[in-house]
Amino acid sequence: MPTIEIRGLCKRFGKKVVLDGLDLVVPQGRNTVVIGGSGTGKSVLIKCVVGLLRADEGEIRIDGEDVTKMDERELVRVRQKFGMLFQGAALFDSMNVGENVAFALRRLRRYPERQIQDVVEEKLAMVGLRDIQHLTPAELSGGMKKRVGLARAIASEPEILLYDEPTTGLDPIMADVINELIIRMRESLGVTSISITHDMASAYKIADSIAMLYKGKIIEVGTPAEIRHSASPVVSQFVEGRAVGPITAEHEEFVRFVRGSGESGERKEQ
Amino acid sequence: MAKEGNRIGLNAALEKFGTRVFGMLEDLGNIFVLLLQCVSWVFRPPSEFRNIVKQMEEVGIRSMPVVLVTATFTGMVIALQSWSGFQRFQATSLVGSVVALSITRELGPVFAGLMVSGRVGAAMAAELGTMKVTEQIDALVTLATNPVKYLVVPRVIAATVVLPILVVFADLVGILGGYFVAVYLLGANSYVYINKTYQYLEFKDIYTGLVKAAVFGFLIAIISCYNGFIAQGGAEGVGRATMRAVVASSMVVLISDYFMTSLMF
Ligand SMILES: Nc1ncnc2c1ncn2[C@@H]1O[C@H](COP(=O)(O)OP(=O)(O)OP(=O)(O)O)[C@@H](O)[C@H]1O
Ligand SMILES: [Mg+2]
């Protein structure tokens, strides 16, 4: 079972620095929850981990193998260890739900065709859905899409799972079903995972450790209890969801700065 | 002052032109890379056979009606035009040959190519572009599937194989359309018309047309897939990708047609 070790990870888009020397270690069989404000680069982080985005600097070791140095062919092999839930579910809209969930099973030929239906049914049941195999993604609600996306991610029984906001858009009861599922994946299957969430209740429940992403770096890692009582003003503002504090102070300054200089800045570009 | 202003205008125009040219060269390079990737993935398991068949159905059935209608009317209008022209020097007996040669050598493949650029090229770019901006292509990657192998290779193979088949039908209905106009509307002698159609039509005329069609199909598919792959930023981006795919593939059909013709005949 794998560990994920990230050292000095940098990712830029043009001039915009999103990740700036990020370090994070996820021990095997553990779930690390990454929290952080909107647009701080949480999704970018897990896309770098599966090699969807190329890191500019730093290393990402999966079981000791550095994915940032791999070519596409090696990446294909390493990616088979992964399952990923996308923030927007990313279901294939040309296929129905059953075909979506069965996709990796058919590609990898893990099961004979007649067993696939049973596996699909089982995985859908795990996310609290039944009898929807024949529906197309367009016919699902947002929360249902999310859960089908989750069923698709766990279908091939990966060793590592990356959940991008698994409970966003779900009602509280369904959110808790998904929390239980994430815990079960870890406890009974020993899956190593990174979850991204804004939902602190969910974070406290599912996390072995919580890491806070702020300004391109992980500024604090700790157990849920440690994070809840963090001494850092940034972390405590975030976890308590206060409107006033260091995060928003800067934001206000930023807004004022943009409003003041935005127009002349734009003109310069043209 | 005015001179100065002109110079700045000229510089800006040159700069814009330069960026355009660089952009085009970059696209060209990227399409070549995509092509190499296609070649490197095409024989690796798992086989995309079912996917290819599905795409062939899609390309063939989607475009068959438009291709047939355009080819019929093209044949008809050539008969009409050449009839009135050839009347001036009493050569109306050659109308059959003119229709057959122009349809099989040029107009069948070119019009089919243009129609397929519009229908299939647009559909491919829009579908792949939507998949790109909604992260479905990323999802493919995480599900142990290479998107070039799964999406591009079947489309390129299908279009390359199906376009010549479409053109066979286009040639047939085009020649029939010309026959119909000449014989039933203009009063040509049916026997002479058919005879002249056969007399000057060589097998080479037909198969060069089909080779052209295959090249068009290939180019349309790879250009449209490329444009879908580079789509960015939501519905607007997909729209732009689709437009670029249609414009680029239609132009490439006409340009490559010239060069192939100059090589073949
Ligand atoms: N493909 C891309 N090209 C350019 N910029 C990008 C790209 N992907 C992400 N970004 C930028 O990176 C930053 C981080 O994006 P990311 O999606 O990781 O945020 P996030 O932390 O997941 O936010 P949220 O909680 O809202 O999902 C954003 O400012 C975004 O503009
Ligand atoms: Mg995100």
Coordinates of C-alpha atoms in Angstrom, one line a residue, chain A residues 110-255:
Chain A
R110 CA -10.9 -6.8 -14.6
Y111 CA -14.1 -8.8 -14.7
P112 CA -15.9 -10.9 -17.3
E113 CA -18.7 -9.0 -19.0
R114 CA -21.5 -10.8 -17.1
Q115 CA -20.1 -9.9 -13.7
I116 CA -19.7 -6.2 -14.6
Q117 CA -23.4 -5.5 -14.1
D118 CA -23.2 -6.9 -10.5
V119 CA -20.2 -4.8 -9.7
V120 CA -21.8 -1.7 -11.0
E121 CA -24.9 -2.3 -9.0
E122 CA -22.8 -2.9 -5.9
K123 CA -20.8 0.3 -6.3
L124 CA -23.9 2.3 -7.0
A125 CA -25.5 0.9 -3.8
M126 CA -22.4 2.0 -1.9
V127 CA -23.1 5.6 -2.8
G128 CA -26.8 5.2 -2.0
L129 CA -28.1 4.9 -5.6
R130 CA -30.1 2.1 -7.2
D131 CA -31.8 1.4 -10.5
I132 CA -30.4 4.3 -12.3
Q133 CA -27.9 2.5 -14.6
H134 CA -29.9 3.3 -17.7
L135 CA -30.2 7.1 -17.0
T136 CA -27.9 9.5 -18.8
P137 CA -25.9 12.1 -16.8
A138 CA -28.1 14.8 -18.1
E139 CA -31.1 13.2 -16.3
L140 CA -29.4 13.3 -12.9
S141 CA -29.3 16.0 -10.2
G142 CA -26.0 17.6 -9.2
G143 CA -25.7 15.5 -6.0
M144 CA -26.5 12.3 -7.9
K145 CA -23.9 13.1 -10.5
K146 CA -21.4 13.6 -7.7
R147 CA -22.2 10.2 -6.3
V148 CA -22.1 8.4 -9.6
G149 CA -18.7 10.1 -10.1
L150 CA -17.7 8.6 -6.7
A151 CA -19.0 5.2 -7.7
R152 CA -17.0 5.4 -10.9
A153 CA -13.8 6.4 -9.0
I154 CA -14.1 3.4 -6.6
A155 CA -15.2 0.9 -9.2
S156 CA -11.8 -0.5 -10.1
E157 CA -10.8 -0.7 -6.4
P158 CA -7.9 1.7 -6.5
E159 CA -5.2 1.8 -3.8
I160 CA -5.3 5.6 -3.7
L161 CA -8.4 7.8 -3.9
L162 CA -8.5 11.5 -4.5
Y163 CA -11.8 13.1 -3.6
D164 CA -12.4 16.7 -4.8
E165 CA -15.2 18.0 -2.6
P166 CA -17.1 14.7 -2.2
T167 CA -19.9 16.1 -0.1
T168 CA -20.5 19.5 -1.8
G169 CA -24.0 19.8 -3.1
L170 CA -25.4 16.9 -1.0
D171 CA -28.0 17.1 1.6
P172 CA -26.7 16.5 5.2
I173 CA -27.9 12.9 5.4
M174 CA -26.4 12.0 2.0
A175 CA -23.2 13.9 3.0
D176 CA -22.9 11.7 6.0
V177 CA -23.5 8.5 3.9
I178 CA -20.5 9.6 1.8
N179 CA -18.5 10.4 4.9
E180 CA -19.1 6.9 6.1
L181 CA -18.2 5.5 2.7
I182 CA -14.9 7.4 2.7
I183 CA -14.1 6.1 6.2
R184 CA -15.1 2.5 5.2
M185 CA -12.8 2.7 2.1
R186 CA -10.0 3.5 4.4
E187 CA -10.7 1.1 7.2
S188 CA -11.8 -2.0 5.4
L189 CA -9.8 -1.6 2.2
G190 CA -6.8 0.3 3.5
V191 CA -7.1 3.0 0.8
T192 CA -4.7 6.0 1.0
S193 CA -6.5 9.1 0.2
I194 CA -6.5 12.9 -0.1
S195 CA -9.9 14.6 0.3
I196 CA -10.6 18.2 -0.5
T197 CA -13.4 19.8 1.3
H198 CA -14.9 23.1 2.6
D199 CA -17.2 21.3 4.9
M200 CA -15.5 21.3 8.3
A201 CA -18.0 18.9 9.8
S202 CA -17.1 16.4 7.2
A203 CA -13.4 17.2 7.5
Y204 CA -13.3 16.5 11.3
K205 CA -15.2 13.3 10.7
I206 CA -13.2 11.7 7.9
A207 CA -9.7 13.0 8.5
D208 CA -6.7 11.3 10.0
S209 CA -5.0 14.6 9.5
I210 CA -6.0 17.9 8.2
A211 CA -3.7 20.1 6.1
M212 CA -4.4 23.8 5.4
L213 CA -3.4 25.2 2.1
Y214 CA -2.8 28.9 2.1
K215 CA -0.8 31.0 -0.4
G216 CA 0.6 28.0 -2.3
K217 CA 1.9 26.3 0.8
I218 CA 0.7 23.9 3.4
I219 CA 0.9 26.1 6.5
E220 CA -0.3 23.6 9.1
V221 CA -0.9 19.9 9.3
G222 CA -2.4 18.2 12.3
T223 CA -5.0 15.9 13.7
P224 CA -8.6 17.2 13.6
A225 CA -8.3 18.1 17.3
E226 CA -5.1 20.0 16.7
I227 CA -6.5 21.9 13.8
R228 CA -9.7 22.8 15.7
H229 CA -7.6 24.4 18.4
S230 CA -4.9 25.8 16.2
A231 CA -2.9 28.7 17.4
S232 CA -2.4 30.0 13.9
P233 CA -4.8 32.9 13.3
V234 CA -5.2 32.0 9.6
V235 CA -6.2 28.4 10.4
S236 CA -8.5 29.2 13.2
Q237 CA -10.3 31.9 11.1
F238 CA -10.8 29.3 8.3
V239 CA -12.0 26.4 10.5
E240 CA -14.3 28.6 12.5
G241 CA -15.5 30.4 9.3
R242 CA -15.2 33.9 10.7
A243 CA -15.6 36.8 8.3
V244 CA -13.0 38.9 10.0
G245 CA -9.4 37.8 10.3
P246 CA -6.1 37.6 8.5
I247 CA -7.5 35.8 5.4
T248 CA -10.2 38.4 4.6
A249 CA -8.1 41.4 5.8
E250 CA -5.8 40.7 3.0
H251 CA -8.7 40.0 0.6
E252 CA -10.2 43.4 1.4
E253 CA -6.9 45.1 0.7
F254 CA -6.6 43.2 -2.5
V255 CA -10.1 44.2 -3.6

